[in-house]
Short mmCIF file of C-alpha atoms in Angstrom, two decimals:
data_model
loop_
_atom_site.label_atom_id
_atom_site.label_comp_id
_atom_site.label_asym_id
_atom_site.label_seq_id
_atom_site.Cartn_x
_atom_site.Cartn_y
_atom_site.Cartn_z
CA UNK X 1 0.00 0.00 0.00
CA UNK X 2 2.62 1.97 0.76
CA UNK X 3 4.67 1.82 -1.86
CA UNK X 4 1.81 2.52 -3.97
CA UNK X 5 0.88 5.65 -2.74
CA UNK X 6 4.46 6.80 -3.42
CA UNK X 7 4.37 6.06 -6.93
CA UNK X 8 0.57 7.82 -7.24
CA UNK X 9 2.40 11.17 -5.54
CA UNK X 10 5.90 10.72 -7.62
CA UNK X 11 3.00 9.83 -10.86
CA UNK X 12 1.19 13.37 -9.45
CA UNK X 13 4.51 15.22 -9.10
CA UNK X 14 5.74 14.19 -12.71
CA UNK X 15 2.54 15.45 -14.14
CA UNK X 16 3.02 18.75 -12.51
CA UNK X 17 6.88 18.78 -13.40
CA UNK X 18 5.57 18.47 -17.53
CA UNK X 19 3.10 20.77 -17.24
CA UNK X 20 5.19 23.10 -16.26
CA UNK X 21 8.28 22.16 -18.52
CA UNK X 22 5.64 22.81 -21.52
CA UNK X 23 4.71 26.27 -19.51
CA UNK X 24 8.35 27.37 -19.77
CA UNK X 25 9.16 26.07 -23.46
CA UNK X 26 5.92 28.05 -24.28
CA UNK X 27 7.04 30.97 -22.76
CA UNK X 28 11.15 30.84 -23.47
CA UNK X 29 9.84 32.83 -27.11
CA UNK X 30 6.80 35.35 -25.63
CA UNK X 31 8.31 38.91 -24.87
CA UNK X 32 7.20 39.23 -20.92
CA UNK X 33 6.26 42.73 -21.39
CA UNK X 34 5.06 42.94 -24.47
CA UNK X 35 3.07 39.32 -24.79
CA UNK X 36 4.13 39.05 -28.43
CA UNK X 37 7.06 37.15 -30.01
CA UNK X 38 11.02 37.91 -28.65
CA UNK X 39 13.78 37.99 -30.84
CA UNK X 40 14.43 34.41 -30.33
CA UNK X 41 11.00 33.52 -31.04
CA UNK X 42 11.04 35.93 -34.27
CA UNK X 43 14.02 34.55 -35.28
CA UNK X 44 12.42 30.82 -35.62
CA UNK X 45 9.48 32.18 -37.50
CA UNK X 46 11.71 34.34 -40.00
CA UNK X 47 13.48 30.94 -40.65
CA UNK X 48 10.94 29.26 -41.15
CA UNK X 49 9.00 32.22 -43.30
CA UNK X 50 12.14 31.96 -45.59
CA UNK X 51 12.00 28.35 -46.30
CA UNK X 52 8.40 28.49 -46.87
CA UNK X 53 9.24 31.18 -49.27
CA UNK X 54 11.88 29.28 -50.62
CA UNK X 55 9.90 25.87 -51.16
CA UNK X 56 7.04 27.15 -52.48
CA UNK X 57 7.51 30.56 -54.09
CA UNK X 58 5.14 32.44 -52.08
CA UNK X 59 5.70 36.02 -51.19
CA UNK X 60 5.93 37.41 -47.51
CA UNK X 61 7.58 40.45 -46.26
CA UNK X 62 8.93 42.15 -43.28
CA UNK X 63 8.68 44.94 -41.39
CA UNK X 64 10.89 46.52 -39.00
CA UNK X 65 9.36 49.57 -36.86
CA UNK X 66 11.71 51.21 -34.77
CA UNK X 67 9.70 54.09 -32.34
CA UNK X 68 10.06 57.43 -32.95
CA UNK X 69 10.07 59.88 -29.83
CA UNK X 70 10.37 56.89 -26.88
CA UNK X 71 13.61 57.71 -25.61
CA UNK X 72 12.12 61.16 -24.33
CA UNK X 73 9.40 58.82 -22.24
CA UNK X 74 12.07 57.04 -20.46
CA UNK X 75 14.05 59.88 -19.47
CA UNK X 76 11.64 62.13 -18.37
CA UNK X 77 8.86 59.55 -16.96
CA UNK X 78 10.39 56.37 -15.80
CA UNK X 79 10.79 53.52 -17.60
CA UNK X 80 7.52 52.11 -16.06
CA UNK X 81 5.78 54.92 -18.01
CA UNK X 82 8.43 53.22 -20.99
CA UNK X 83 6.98 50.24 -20.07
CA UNK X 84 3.27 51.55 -21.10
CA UNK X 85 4.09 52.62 -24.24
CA UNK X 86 5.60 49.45 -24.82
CA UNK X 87 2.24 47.09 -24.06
CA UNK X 88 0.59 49.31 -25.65
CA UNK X 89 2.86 49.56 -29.04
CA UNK X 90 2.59 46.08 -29.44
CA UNK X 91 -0.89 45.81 -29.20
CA UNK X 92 -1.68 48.25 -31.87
CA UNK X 93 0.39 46.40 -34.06
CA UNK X 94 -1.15 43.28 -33.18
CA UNK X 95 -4.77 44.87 -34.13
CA UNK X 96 -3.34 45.98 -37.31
CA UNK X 97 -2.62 42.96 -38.53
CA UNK X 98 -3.61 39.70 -39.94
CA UNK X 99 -4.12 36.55 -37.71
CA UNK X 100 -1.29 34.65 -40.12
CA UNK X 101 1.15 37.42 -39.45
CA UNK X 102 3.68 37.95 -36.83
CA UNK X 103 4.47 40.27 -34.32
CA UNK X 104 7.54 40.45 -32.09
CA UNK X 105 9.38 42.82 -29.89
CA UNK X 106 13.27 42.48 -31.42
CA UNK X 107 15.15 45.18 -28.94
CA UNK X 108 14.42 47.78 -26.48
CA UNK X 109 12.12 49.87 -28.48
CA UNK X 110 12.19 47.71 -31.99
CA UNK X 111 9.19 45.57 -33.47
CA UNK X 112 9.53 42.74 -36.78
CA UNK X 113 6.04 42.21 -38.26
CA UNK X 114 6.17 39.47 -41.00
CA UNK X 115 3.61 39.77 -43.32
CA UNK X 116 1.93 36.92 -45.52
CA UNK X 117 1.27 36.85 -48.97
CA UNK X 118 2.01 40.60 -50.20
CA UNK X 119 4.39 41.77 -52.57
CA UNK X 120 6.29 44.93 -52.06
CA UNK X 121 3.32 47.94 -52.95
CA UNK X 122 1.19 46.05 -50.36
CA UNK X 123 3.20 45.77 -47.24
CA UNK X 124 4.36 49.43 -47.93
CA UNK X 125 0.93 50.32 -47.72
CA UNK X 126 0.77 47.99 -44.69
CA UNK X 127 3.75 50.27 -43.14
CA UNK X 128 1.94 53.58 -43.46
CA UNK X 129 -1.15 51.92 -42.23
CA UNK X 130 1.25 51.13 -39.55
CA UNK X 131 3.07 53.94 -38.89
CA UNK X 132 -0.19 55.78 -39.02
CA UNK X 133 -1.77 53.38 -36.18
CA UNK X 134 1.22 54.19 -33.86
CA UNK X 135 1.12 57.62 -34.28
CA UNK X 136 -2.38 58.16 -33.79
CA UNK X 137 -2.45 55.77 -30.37
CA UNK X 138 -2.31 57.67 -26.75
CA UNK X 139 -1.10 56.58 -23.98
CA UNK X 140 -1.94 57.83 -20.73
CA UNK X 141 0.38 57.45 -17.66
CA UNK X 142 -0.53 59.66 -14.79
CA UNK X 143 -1.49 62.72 -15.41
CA UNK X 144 0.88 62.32 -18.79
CA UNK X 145 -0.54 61.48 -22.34
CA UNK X 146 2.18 60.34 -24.35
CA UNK X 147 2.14 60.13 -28.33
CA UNK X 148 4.93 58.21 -30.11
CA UNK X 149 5.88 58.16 -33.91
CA UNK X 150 7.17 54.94 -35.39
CA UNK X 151 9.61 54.26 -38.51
CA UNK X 152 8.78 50.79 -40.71
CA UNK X 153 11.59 49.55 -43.38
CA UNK X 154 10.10 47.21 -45.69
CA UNK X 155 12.19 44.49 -46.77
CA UNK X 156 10.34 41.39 -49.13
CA UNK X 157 12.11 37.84 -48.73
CA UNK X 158 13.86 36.51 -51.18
CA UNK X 159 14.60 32.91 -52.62
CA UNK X 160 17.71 32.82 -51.51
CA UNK X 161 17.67 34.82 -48.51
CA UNK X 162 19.27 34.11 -45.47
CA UNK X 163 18.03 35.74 -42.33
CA UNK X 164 20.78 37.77 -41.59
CA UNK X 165 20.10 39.58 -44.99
CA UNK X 166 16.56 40.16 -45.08
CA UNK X 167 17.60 41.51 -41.49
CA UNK X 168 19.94 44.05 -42.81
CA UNK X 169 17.77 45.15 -45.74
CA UNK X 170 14.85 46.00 -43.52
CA UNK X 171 16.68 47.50 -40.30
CA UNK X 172 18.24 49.57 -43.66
CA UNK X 173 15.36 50.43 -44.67
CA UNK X 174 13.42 51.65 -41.19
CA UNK X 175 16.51 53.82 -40.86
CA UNK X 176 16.27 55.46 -44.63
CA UNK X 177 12.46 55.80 -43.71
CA UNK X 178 13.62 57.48 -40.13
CA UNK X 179 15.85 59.95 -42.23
CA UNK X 180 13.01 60.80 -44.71
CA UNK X 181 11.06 61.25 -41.49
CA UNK X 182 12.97 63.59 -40.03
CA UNK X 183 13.63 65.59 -43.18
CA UNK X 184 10.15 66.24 -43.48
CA UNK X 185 9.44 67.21 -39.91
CA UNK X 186 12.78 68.33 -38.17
CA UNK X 187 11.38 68.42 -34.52
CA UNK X 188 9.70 65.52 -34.84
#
């Protein structure tokens, strides 16, 4: 009897142990703050985006936002208030955009959104559309109301793409897009 009642608890404690093995793989790729996709988790889709592309010759594309005007948050407010804008960021992005697409938080204040099935006019329209969201989100924190702007490269994956270089193109691309920004609006 006695034996079996150890082997029903070390049974019991087993279950618990997998559950919460599968908890933590599940998590190791979810941004804490954020609740979309980290870098690592990004990283795993974009691989696996390019060989889809690869294989079957479908297009996808990605985006890579980068905020405009978030540094100015964290000095001045906190990063808690950082922290906000943040949550918040990421669920605009997530509203604005397909179920099949991804969303993930790559650095401090950097999304990747890959995009399904468009060719380059489309997910530049999808960046505006972006940009736009972003821009036109507020975010209250105290008494403060905070409005950040957001730069999107656009970057379309290739054949014979590696990750690394559809990295580069896009993360080149946010920062032409963050120079054309600034042209136009100086202060901004």
């Amino acid at each position: 009897m006695r034996l079996a009642a150890e082997v029903d608890a070390l049974a019991a404690q087993l279950k618990t142990s997998r559950e919460r093995i599968a908890d933590l793989e599940a998590r190791v790729d979810i941004d804490p703050l954020t609740d979309v996709l980290n870098r690592r988790g990004f990283e795993r889709e974009l691989k696996r985006s390019l060989a889809y592309v690869k294989r079957y010759g479908t297009s996808a594309a990605l985006l890579y936002v980068d905020l405009d005007g978030f540094k100015p948050v964290n000095d001045r407010h906190g990063h808690a208030a950082g922290d906000a804008v943040l949550k918040t960021i990421a669920a605009v992005l997530m509203r604005n955009v397909r179920a099949s697409d991804v969303v993930a938080r790559v650095g401090g204040d950097e999304f990747a959104v890959l995009l399904w099935n468009v060719g380059g006019a489309a997910a530049a329209v999808k960046a505006a559309a972006l940009e736009a969201a972003v821009y036109s989100t507020q975010v209250c924190w105290g008494a403060s109301t905070f409005v950040v702007g957001a730069s999107a490269g656009v970057a379309l994956l290739g054949r014979l793409d590696s990750p690394a270089a559809v990295l580069a193109r896009a993360d080149a691309a946010m920062y032409a897009r963050k120079g054309e920004r600034k042209e136009r609006h100086p202060k901004a």
